XYZ file of C-alpha atoms in Angstrom:
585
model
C -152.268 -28.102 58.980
C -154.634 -25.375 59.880
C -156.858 -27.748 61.596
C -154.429 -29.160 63.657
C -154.916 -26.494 66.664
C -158.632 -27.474 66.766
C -159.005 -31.442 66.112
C -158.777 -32.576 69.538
C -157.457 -35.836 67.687
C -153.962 -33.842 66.525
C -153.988 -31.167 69.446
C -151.542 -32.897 71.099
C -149.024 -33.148 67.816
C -149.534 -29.322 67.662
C -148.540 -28.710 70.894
C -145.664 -30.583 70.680
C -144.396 -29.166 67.390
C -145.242 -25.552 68.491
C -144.527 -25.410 72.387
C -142.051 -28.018 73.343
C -139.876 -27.740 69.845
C -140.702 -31.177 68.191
C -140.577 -29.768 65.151
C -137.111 -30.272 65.057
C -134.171 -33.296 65.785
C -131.659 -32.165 67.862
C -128.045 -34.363 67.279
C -125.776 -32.002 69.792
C -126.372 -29.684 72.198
C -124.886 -26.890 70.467
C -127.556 -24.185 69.942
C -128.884 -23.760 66.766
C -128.289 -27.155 66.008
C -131.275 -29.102 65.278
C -133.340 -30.186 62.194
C -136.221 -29.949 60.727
C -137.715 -33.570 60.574
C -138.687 -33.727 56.998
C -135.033 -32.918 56.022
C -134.147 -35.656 58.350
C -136.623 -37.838 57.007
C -135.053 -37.036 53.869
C -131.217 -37.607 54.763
C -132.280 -40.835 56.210
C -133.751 -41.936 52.819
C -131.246 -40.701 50.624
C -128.842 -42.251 53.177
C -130.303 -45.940 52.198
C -130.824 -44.605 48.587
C -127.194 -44.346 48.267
C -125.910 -46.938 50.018
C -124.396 -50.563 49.031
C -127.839 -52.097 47.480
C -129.257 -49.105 47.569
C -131.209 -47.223 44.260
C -127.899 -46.066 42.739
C -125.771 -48.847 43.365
C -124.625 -51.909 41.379
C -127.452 -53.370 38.806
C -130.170 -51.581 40.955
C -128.782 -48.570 38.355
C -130.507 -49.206 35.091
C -132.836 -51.732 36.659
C -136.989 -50.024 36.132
C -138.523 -52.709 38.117
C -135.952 -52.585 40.665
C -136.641 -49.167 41.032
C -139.887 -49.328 41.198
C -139.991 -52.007 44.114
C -137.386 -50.121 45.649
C -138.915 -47.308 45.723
C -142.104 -48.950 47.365
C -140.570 -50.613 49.976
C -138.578 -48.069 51.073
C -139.714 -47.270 53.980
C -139.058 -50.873 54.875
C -135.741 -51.418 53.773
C -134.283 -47.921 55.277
C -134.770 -49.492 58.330
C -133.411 -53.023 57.499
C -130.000 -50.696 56.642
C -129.710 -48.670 59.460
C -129.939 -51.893 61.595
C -127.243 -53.419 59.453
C -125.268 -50.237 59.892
C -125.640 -50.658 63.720
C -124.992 -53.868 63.576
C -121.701 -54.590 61.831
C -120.422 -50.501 62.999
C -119.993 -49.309 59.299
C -120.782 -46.009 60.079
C -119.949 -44.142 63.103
C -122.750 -41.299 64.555
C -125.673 -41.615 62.800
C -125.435 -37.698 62.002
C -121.966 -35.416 60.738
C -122.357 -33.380 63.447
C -121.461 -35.886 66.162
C -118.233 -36.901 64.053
C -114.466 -36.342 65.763
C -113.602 -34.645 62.521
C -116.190 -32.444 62.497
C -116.034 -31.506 66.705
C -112.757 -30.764 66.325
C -113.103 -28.362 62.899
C -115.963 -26.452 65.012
C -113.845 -26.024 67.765
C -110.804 -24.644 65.530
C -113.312 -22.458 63.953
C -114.866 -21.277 66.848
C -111.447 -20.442 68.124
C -110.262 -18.729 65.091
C -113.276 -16.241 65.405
C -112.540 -15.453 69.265
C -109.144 -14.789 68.189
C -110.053 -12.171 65.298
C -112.445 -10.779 67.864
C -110.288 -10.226 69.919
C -107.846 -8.210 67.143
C -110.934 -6.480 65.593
C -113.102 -5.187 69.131
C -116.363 -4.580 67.756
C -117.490 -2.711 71.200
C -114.412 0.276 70.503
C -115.765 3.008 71.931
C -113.450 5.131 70.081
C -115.450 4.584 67.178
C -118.503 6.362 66.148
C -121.741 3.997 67.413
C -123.904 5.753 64.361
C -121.824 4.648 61.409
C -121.196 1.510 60.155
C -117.654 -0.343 60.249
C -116.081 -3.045 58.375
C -113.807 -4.385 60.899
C -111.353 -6.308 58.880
C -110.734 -2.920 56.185
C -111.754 -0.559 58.537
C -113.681 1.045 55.797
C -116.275 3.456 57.109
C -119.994 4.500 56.309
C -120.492 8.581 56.247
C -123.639 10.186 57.167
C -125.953 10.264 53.696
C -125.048 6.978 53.000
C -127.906 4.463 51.961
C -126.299 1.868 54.183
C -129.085 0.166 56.093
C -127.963 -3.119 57.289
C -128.786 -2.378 60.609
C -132.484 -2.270 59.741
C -132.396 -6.373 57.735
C -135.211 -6.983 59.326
C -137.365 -3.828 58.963
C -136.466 -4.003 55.157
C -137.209 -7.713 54.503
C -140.531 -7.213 56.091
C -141.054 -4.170 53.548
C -139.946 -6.087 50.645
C -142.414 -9.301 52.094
C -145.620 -6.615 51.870
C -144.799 -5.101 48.476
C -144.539 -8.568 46.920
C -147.607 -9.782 48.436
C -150.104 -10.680 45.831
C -147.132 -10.643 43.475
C -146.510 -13.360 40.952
C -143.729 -15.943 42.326
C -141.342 -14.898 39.718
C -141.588 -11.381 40.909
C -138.430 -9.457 41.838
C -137.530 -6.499 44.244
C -135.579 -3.508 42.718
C -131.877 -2.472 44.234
C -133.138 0.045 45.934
C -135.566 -1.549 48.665
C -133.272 -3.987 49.437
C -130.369 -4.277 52.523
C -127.828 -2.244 51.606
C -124.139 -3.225 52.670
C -121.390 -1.279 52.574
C -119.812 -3.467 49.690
C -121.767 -0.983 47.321
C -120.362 2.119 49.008
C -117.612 3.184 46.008
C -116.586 5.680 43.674
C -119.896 4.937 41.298
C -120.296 6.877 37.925
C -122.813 9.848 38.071
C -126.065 11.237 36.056
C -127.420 14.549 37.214
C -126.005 14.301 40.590
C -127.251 10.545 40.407
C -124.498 7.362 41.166
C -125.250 4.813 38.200
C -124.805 1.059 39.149
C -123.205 -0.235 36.149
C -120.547 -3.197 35.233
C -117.918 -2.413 32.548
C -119.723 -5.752 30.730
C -123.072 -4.091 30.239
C -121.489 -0.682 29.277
C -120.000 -2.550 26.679
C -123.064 -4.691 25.635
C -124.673 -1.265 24.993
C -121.858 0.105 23.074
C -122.545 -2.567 20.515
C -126.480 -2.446 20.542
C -126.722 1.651 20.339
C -124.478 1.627 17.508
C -127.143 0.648 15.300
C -128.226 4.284 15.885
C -125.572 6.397 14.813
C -122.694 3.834 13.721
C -120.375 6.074 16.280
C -118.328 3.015 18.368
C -115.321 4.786 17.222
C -116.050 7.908 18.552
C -117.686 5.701 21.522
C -114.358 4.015 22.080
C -112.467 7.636 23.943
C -114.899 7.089 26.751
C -113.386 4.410 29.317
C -117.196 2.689 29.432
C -116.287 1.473 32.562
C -116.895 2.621 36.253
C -112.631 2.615 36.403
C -109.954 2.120 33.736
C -109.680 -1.183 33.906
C -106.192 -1.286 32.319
C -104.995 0.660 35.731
C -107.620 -0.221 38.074
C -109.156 -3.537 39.592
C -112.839 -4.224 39.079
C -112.871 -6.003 41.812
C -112.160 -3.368 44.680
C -111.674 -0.414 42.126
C -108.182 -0.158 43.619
C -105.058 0.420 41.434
C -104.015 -2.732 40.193
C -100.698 -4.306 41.890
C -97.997 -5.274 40.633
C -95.387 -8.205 41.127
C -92.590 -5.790 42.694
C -90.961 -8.987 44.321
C -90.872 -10.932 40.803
C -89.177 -7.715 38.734
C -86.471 -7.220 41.310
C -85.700 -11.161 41.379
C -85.763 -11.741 37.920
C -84.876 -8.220 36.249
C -81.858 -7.114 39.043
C -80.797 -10.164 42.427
C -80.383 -12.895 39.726
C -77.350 -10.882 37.757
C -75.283 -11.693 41.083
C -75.505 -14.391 43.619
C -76.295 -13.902 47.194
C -73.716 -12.533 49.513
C -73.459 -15.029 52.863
C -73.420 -11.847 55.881
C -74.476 -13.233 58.799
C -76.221 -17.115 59.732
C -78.720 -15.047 62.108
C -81.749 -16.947 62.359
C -85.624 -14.264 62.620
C -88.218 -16.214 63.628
C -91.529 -15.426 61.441
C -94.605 -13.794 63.053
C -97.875 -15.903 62.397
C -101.075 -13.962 61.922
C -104.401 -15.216 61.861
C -105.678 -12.543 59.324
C -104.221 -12.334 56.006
C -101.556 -9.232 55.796
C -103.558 -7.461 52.893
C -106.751 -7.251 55.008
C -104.745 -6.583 58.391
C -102.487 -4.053 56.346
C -105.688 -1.909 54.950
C -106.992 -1.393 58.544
C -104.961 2.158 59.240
C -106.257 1.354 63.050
C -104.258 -1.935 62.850
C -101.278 -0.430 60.513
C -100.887 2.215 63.361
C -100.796 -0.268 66.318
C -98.216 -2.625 64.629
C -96.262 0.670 64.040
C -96.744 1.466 67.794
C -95.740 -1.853 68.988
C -92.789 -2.555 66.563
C -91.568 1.114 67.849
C -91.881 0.446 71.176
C -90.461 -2.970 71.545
C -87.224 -1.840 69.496
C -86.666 1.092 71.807
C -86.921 -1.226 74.712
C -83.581 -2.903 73.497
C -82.069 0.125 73.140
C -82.359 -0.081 69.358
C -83.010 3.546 67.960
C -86.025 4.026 65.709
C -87.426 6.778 63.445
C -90.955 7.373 62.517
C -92.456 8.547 59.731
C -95.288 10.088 58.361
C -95.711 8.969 55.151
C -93.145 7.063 52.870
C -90.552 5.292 54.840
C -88.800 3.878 52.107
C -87.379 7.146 51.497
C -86.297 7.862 54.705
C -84.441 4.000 54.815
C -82.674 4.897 51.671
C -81.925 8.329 52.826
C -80.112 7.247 55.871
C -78.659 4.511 54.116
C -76.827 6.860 52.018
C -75.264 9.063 55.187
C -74.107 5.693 56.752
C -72.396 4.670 53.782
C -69.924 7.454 53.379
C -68.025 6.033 56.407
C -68.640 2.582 56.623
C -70.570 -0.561 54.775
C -74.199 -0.457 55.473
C -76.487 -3.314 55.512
C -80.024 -2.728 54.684
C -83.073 -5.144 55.592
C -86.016 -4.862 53.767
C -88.443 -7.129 51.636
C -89.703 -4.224 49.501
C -88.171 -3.778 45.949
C -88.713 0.180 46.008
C -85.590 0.089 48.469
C -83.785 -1.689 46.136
C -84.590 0.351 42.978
C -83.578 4.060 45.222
C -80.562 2.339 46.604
C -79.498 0.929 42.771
C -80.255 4.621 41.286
C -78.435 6.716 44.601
C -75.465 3.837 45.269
C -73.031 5.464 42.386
C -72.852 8.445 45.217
C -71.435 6.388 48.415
C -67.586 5.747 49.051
C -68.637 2.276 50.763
C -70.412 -1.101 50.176
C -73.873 -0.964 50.215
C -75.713 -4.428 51.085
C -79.657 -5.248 51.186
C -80.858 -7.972 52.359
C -83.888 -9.521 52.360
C -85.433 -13.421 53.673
C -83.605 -14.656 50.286
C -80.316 -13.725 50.922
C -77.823 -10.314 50.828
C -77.111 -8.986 47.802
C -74.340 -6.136 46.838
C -76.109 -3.212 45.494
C -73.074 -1.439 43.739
C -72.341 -5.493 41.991
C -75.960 -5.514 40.777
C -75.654 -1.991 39.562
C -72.338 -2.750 37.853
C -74.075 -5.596 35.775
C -77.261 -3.238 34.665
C -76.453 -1.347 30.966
C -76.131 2.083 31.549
C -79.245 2.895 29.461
C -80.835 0.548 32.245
C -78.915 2.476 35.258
C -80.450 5.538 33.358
C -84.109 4.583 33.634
C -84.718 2.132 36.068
C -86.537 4.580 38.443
C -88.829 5.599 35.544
C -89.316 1.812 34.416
C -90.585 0.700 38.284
C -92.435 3.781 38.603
C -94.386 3.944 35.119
C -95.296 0.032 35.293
C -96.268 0.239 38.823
C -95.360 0.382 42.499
C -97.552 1.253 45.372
C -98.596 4.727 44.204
C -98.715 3.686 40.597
C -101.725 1.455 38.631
C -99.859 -1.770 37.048
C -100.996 -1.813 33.377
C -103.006 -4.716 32.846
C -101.914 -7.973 30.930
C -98.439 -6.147 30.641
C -95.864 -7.307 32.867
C -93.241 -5.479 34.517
C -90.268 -7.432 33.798
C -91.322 -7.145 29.816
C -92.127 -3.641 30.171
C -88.740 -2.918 31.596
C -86.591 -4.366 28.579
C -88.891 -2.772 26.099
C -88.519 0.642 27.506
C -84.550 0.070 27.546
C -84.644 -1.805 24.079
C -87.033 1.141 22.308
C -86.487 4.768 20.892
C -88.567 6.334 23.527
C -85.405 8.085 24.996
C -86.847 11.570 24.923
C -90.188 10.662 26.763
C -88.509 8.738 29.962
C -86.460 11.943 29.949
C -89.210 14.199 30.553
C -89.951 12.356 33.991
C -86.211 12.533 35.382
C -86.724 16.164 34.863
C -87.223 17.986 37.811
C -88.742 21.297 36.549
C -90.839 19.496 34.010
C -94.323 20.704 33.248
C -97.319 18.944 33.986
C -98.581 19.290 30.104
C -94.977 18.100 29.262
C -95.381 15.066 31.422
C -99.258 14.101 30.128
C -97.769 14.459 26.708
C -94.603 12.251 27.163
C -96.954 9.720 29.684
C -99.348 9.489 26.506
C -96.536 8.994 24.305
C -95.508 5.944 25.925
C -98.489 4.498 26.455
C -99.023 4.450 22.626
C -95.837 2.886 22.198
C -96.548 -0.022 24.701
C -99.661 -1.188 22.444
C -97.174 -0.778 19.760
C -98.968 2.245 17.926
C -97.007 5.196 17.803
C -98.383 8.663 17.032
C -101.793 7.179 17.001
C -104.623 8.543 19.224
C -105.552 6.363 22.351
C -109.239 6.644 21.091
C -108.138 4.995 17.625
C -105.808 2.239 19.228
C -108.813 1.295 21.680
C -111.237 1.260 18.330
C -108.533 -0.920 16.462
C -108.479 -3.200 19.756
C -111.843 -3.159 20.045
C -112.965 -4.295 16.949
C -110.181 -7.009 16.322
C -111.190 -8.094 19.930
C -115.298 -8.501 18.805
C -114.168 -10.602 15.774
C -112.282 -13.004 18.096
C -115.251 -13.517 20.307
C -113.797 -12.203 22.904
C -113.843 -8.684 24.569
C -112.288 -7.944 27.682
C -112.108 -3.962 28.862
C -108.958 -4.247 30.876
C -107.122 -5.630 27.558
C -107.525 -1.997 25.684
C -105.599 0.606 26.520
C -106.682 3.379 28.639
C -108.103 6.441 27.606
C -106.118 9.478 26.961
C -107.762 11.016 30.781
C -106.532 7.933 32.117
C -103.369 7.899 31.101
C -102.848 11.360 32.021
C -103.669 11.188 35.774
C -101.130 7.407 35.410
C -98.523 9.872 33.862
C -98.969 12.566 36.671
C -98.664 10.258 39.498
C -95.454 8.357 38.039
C -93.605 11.618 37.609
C -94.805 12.363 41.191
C -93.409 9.152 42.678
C -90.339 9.682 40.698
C -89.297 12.593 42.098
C -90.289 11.563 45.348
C -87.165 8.915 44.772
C -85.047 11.033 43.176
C -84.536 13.760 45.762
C -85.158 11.254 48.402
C -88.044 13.563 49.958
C -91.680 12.257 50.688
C -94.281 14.510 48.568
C -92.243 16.468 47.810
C -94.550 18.130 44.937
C -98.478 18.892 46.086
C -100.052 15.529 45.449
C -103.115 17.426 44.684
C -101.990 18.312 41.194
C -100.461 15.196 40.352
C -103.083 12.577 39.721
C -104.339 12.454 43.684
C -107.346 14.151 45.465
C -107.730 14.256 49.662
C -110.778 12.106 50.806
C -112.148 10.930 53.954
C -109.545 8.288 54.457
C -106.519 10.129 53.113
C -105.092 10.606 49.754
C -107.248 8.577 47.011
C -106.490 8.383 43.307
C -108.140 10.022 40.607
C -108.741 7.568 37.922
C -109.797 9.924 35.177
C -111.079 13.687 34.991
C -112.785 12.823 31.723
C -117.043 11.216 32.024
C -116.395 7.905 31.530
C -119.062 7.194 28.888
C -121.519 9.630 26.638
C -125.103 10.103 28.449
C -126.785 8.297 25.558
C -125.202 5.374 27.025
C -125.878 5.955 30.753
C -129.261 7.008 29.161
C -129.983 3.447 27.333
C -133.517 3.085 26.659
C -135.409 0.385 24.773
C -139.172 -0.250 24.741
C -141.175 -3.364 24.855
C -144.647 -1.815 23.307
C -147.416 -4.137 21.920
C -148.222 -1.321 19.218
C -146.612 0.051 16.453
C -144.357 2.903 18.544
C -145.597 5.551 16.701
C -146.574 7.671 19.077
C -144.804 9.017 22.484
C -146.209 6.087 25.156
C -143.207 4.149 23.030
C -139.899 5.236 25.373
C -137.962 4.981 22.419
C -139.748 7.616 20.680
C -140.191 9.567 23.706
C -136.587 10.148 24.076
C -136.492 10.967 20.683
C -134.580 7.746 19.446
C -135.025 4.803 17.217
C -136.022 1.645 18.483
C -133.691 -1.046 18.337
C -132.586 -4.823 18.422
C -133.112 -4.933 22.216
C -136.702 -3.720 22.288
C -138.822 -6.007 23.443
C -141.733 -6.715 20.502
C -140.797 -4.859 17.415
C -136.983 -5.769 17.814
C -136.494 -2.365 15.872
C -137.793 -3.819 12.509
C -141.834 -4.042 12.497
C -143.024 -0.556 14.079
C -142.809 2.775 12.763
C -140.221 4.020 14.510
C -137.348 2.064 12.947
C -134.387 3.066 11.550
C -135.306 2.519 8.426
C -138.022 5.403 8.468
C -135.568 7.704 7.360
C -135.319 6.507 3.848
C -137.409 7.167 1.642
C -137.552 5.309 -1.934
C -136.995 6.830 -4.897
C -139.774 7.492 -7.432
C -140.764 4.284 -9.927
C -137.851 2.761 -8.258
C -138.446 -1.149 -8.331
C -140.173 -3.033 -4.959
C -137.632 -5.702 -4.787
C -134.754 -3.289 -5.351
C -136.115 -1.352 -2.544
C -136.663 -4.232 0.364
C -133.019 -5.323 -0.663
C -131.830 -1.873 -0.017
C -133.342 -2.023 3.562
C-alpha cells in the first residue's frame, strides 16, 4: 500500500482513494454517510451468504463440500443473487439507508434533537463559557476539576504516543484518559486523595485481607462502600426513592372509594424529555415555575410562590379555607395527602384531594385508619422515605408502615413527634428502629451487618444494599426524618437549621450527608498485594514493604511459597513430629 503513491501502474487508484474520496460508497447524500468498500464488500457477501441457497440455508448447513464450493465460487454466485434480487424485486434499496422505514426514523430523530435543542440552548450566554455543562441535569464542572473533555483530541493523541512501542494488549491508566463529568461525585478520600472504588471490590477485599487479621467483624461497622447503599443509589449516589404513589394507593385511597366532584376534563402536557431529567435542571424547574405563574395570573387565578417546600404551604392554606367552607385540593403528590390526613381532625369542613385517579374525602380515609395509625403516619412516610428522606433498600413502604403500627416500638416513633427532642435522643431512637426493621433488637448495627454478611457469603450471594446501614448512616437517616417531620407538623418549611440535621450547603444547594463516619479502614483503601518472582523476603516485595503478609491475591507466591507468609509466625515446637506440624499449617 506504501507503493501505491509511486508505481505509476496504481497512481491513479491512489489518487482516487486519497483525493476524490473513492475510498468510500456513498448510498445517500446525507453527510457522513458513506462506506468503506471492504465493509461493503463484506455486507454484499454476507448478504448472499445468508440468503435462500446461500451458506447457512437449507442442506447447504451441515453440507463440507457444499461449503467448500460455495465458498469458492462466491464471488460468482453473489452476483448471480443480486441479479435475481433485481430481477424478481425481493428486496427493495440495495442498502438500509435508502429504506422508507429508515428515512422516516432519521427524520423523527433528527427532529427530536432540534426540539431538545431548542429546550436545552447550548449557546446561553448566561452561563459560564469556562466550565463544563450537562445540559439535560444542569450539573456543573467547578474550577479544579479534572474534567477535560474539551481537550478529546489533545488527550487521545497523548495516550497514542505513550502506547507507542507498547505491546497490543497494553492499557492506559484512568488518569490520562478523557475525563467526563460522569466521574465528578462525592468519591471517598485518602490523604486529601478521591479513591475510585465500587462497593463490589471493597467487598472482594474485605474477604481477601481477612486472611490477615481474621477482623471482617470488626470490618463490617465500616459502610465499604462509596454511599450506604441501603439509603443511597449506586447508580447516581442519590437517596434512593421511594414508591410515594403506591403507599398512598394501597396503604390510605383504597379504604374509601372515589368521590365523583366535578366531570372537568385537563388535557395532559407532552414533553419530549423525560420529567426526572427535565425536573433536575433547577434552570428548567425555575422556568416551568415562571411560566405556570404567569399564565395562571393571566386568568385572574391568584398564585403564591414559594421558596422551598410548597407542599407545606398547599396544606397550610388548605387548612384556613376549610374552617369556612369545603376545600378541594389538587395534587398528585402523596406528602399532601399524609399533612392533610395528620392536620384534617382540626377543620370544621370537608376536606377533598384530588388527584388524575379520582377525589377522595380526607376526613373518610382518616376515619378508617386505627388510631395507632392516625398516631404515626407522619413518622411512618417520613422514616421509610419521601423526597428528603433515603428509602431503605429491599424494604418497602407499605410493609414498613404495618410493621411500625403492628410492633412495640411505641416509645421510639415518639421521640420524632417530639418537638423539643434532642438530636442524641433522635440518633438513639432512629438506631433503635433500624435494628428492629432487620428484626434484631438491642443488637449493634456492626453485629447485624456481620450476621448478614456472613449468612449472605454462604448463600453465594452478597449484595451491599441488602445489609443494614451503619450506625453513621443511620444517624444522619434519623436526623433528616425528624427534620422533615417537623417540617409537617408545624406546617413551616425548615423550620429547624438543616445544617444540623443530616444536610450540608453545597454548590447546588442543600446536599445530604450520607455518613460522618470513613467509610472503610485505610488497610482497605490501602490494599496491596505483590506479584514478585523471588521469595519476598526482603523490602522490593510491596507486601513486606508495607509491613504486611502476602496473601491469596499475590501474584506468584499466592501467600503460601515465600517467606513472608502468614505462616512465618509459628514456630514448631521442639521434637514435635514433621507430619503433625505441616497438618497444623
Amino acid at each position: 500500500m506504501k507503493q501505491l503513491q509511486t508505481t505509476p501502474r496504481f497512481k491513479e487508484i491512489f489518487e482516487r482513494f486519497t483525493v476524490y474520496g473513492n475510498h468510500v460508497v456513498r448510498y445517500s447524500c446525507h453527510d457522513r454517510s458513506g462506506t468503506w468498500t471492504d465493509i461493503c464488500i463484506e455486507q454484499k457477501l454476507m448478504k448472499a451468504a445468508k440468503s435462500e441457497g446461500g451458506l447457512s440455508r437449507g442442506r447447504m448447513r451441515n453440507s463440507d463440500s457444499g461449503h467448500k464450493c460455495w465458498v469458492q465460487t462466491l464471488n460468482h454466485f453473489s452476483d448471480v443473487n443480486q441479479r435475481m434480487e433485481e430481477s424478481v424485486k425481493k428486496h427493495g434499496p440495495l442498502h438500509k439507508d435508502l429504506t422508507k422505514t429508515r428515512m422516516k426514523r432519521d427524520a423523527e430523530a433528527i427532529g427530536l434533537v432540534l426540539k431538545w435543542f431548542e429546550e436545552n440552548n447550548p449557546f446561553d450566554h448566561d452561563r459560564d463559557n469556562k466550565l463544563l455543562v450537562s445540559f439535560s441535569t444542569g450539573f456543573t464542572s467547578k474550577e479544579g476539576d479534572a474534567v477535560n473533555a474539551e481537550r478529546a483530541v489533545e488527550v487521545g493523541r497523548e495516550m497514542q504516543i505513550k502506547l507507542n512501542g507498547q505491546s497490543v494488549t497494553s492499557t492506559m491508566e484512568l488518569k490520562f484518559k478523557v475525563q467526563a463529568l460522569s466521574p465528578l461525585r462525592k468519591l471517598p478520600k485518602l490523604n486529601e486523595k478521591k479513591i475510585h472504588l465500587n462497593s463490589h471490590k471493597l467487598f472482594n477485599r474485605l474477604i481477601i485481607i481477612a486472611q490477615r487479621d481474621m477482623t471482617v467483624e470488626t470490618r463490617s461497622e465500616y459502610e465499604l462502600t462509596p454511599f450506604p447503599l441501603s439509603l443511597f443509589s449506586n447508580q447516581d449516589q442519590r437517596m434512593n426513592k421511594v414508591n410515594k404513589a403506591g403507599f398512598s394507593k394501597t396503604s390510605l385511597k383504597e379504604l374509601i372509594d372515589p368521590v365523583d366532584l366535578t366531570d372537568h376534563i385537563r388535557p395532559d402536557m407532552i414533553h419530549l424529555t423525560p420529567r426526572a431529567k427535565f425536573m433536575d435542571n433547577l434552570h428548567n424547574k425555575s422556568k416551568l415555575i415562571h411560566l405556570l405563574s404567569s399564565t395562571f395570573r393571566n386568568h385572574q387565578i391568584i398564585v403564591g410562590e414559594c421558596n422551598n417546600d410548597a407542599d407545606t404551604s398547599i396544606v397550610r392554606g388548605a387548612l384556613a379555607a376549610a374552617k369556612d367552607d369545603s376545600v378541594e385540593v389538587r395534587a398528585e403528590n402523596a406528602d399532601v395527602l399524609i399533612m392533610l390526613l395528620h392536620h384534617s381532625s382540626s377543620t370544621k369542613y370537608p376536606l377533598y384531594l384530588t388527584t388524575s385517579n379520582g377525589s377522595y374525602d380526607v376526613k373518610k380515609i382518616q376515619e378508617a385508619l386505627s388510631e395507632k395509625q392516625r398516631r404515626y403516619l407522619l413518622f411512618c412516610h417520613a422514616f421509610t422515605g419521601c423526597d428528603t428522606v433515603s428509602a431503605i433498600a429491599s424494604h418497602g413502604k407499605t410493609t414498613l408502615f404495618h410493621m411500625f403500627c403492628a410492633g412495640d416500638i411505641d416509645e421510639h416513633m415518639d421521640i420524632f413527634l417530639d418537638v423539643q427532642a434532642k438530636k442524641d435522643a433522635v440518633i438513639e431512637a432512629g438506631i433503635a428502629i433500624f435494628q428492629y426493621i432487620y428484626h434484631a433488637p438491642c443488637t449493634n448495627l456492626g453485629a447485624i451487618r456481620y450476621d448478614m454478611f456472613s449468612r449472605k457469603a454462604a448463600a453465594g450471594l452478597i449484595k451491599p444494599e441488602a445489609l443494614p446501614p451503619t450506625r453513621g448512616a443511620a444517624a444522619q437517616h434519623s436526623l433528616r426524618a425528624y427534620l422533615q417531620i417537623q417540617d409537617w407538623m408545624l406546617l413551616k418549611s425548615m423550620s429547624l437549621d438543616p445544617s444540623d440535621y443530616g444536610w450540608t450547603l453545597g454548590v447546588h444547594g442543600y446536599e445530604p450527608v450520607p455518613t460522618l463516619d470513613p467509610m472503610a479502614p485505610d488497610e482497605l483503601l490501602r490494599f496491596t498485594s505483590c506479584n514478585c518472582n523471588g521469595d519476598c523476603s526482603n523490602r522490593r516485595c510491596s507486601c513486606k514493604k508495607n509491613g504486611v503478609k502476602c496473601i491469596s491475591a499475590c501474584g506468584n507466591c499466592k501467600g503460601i511459597t515465600c517467606q513472608n507468609c502468614i505462616h512465618d509466625d509459628v514456630e514448631p515446637e521442639k521434637n514435635s513430629d514433621l507430619r503433625h506440624w505441616i497438618y497444623v499449617v
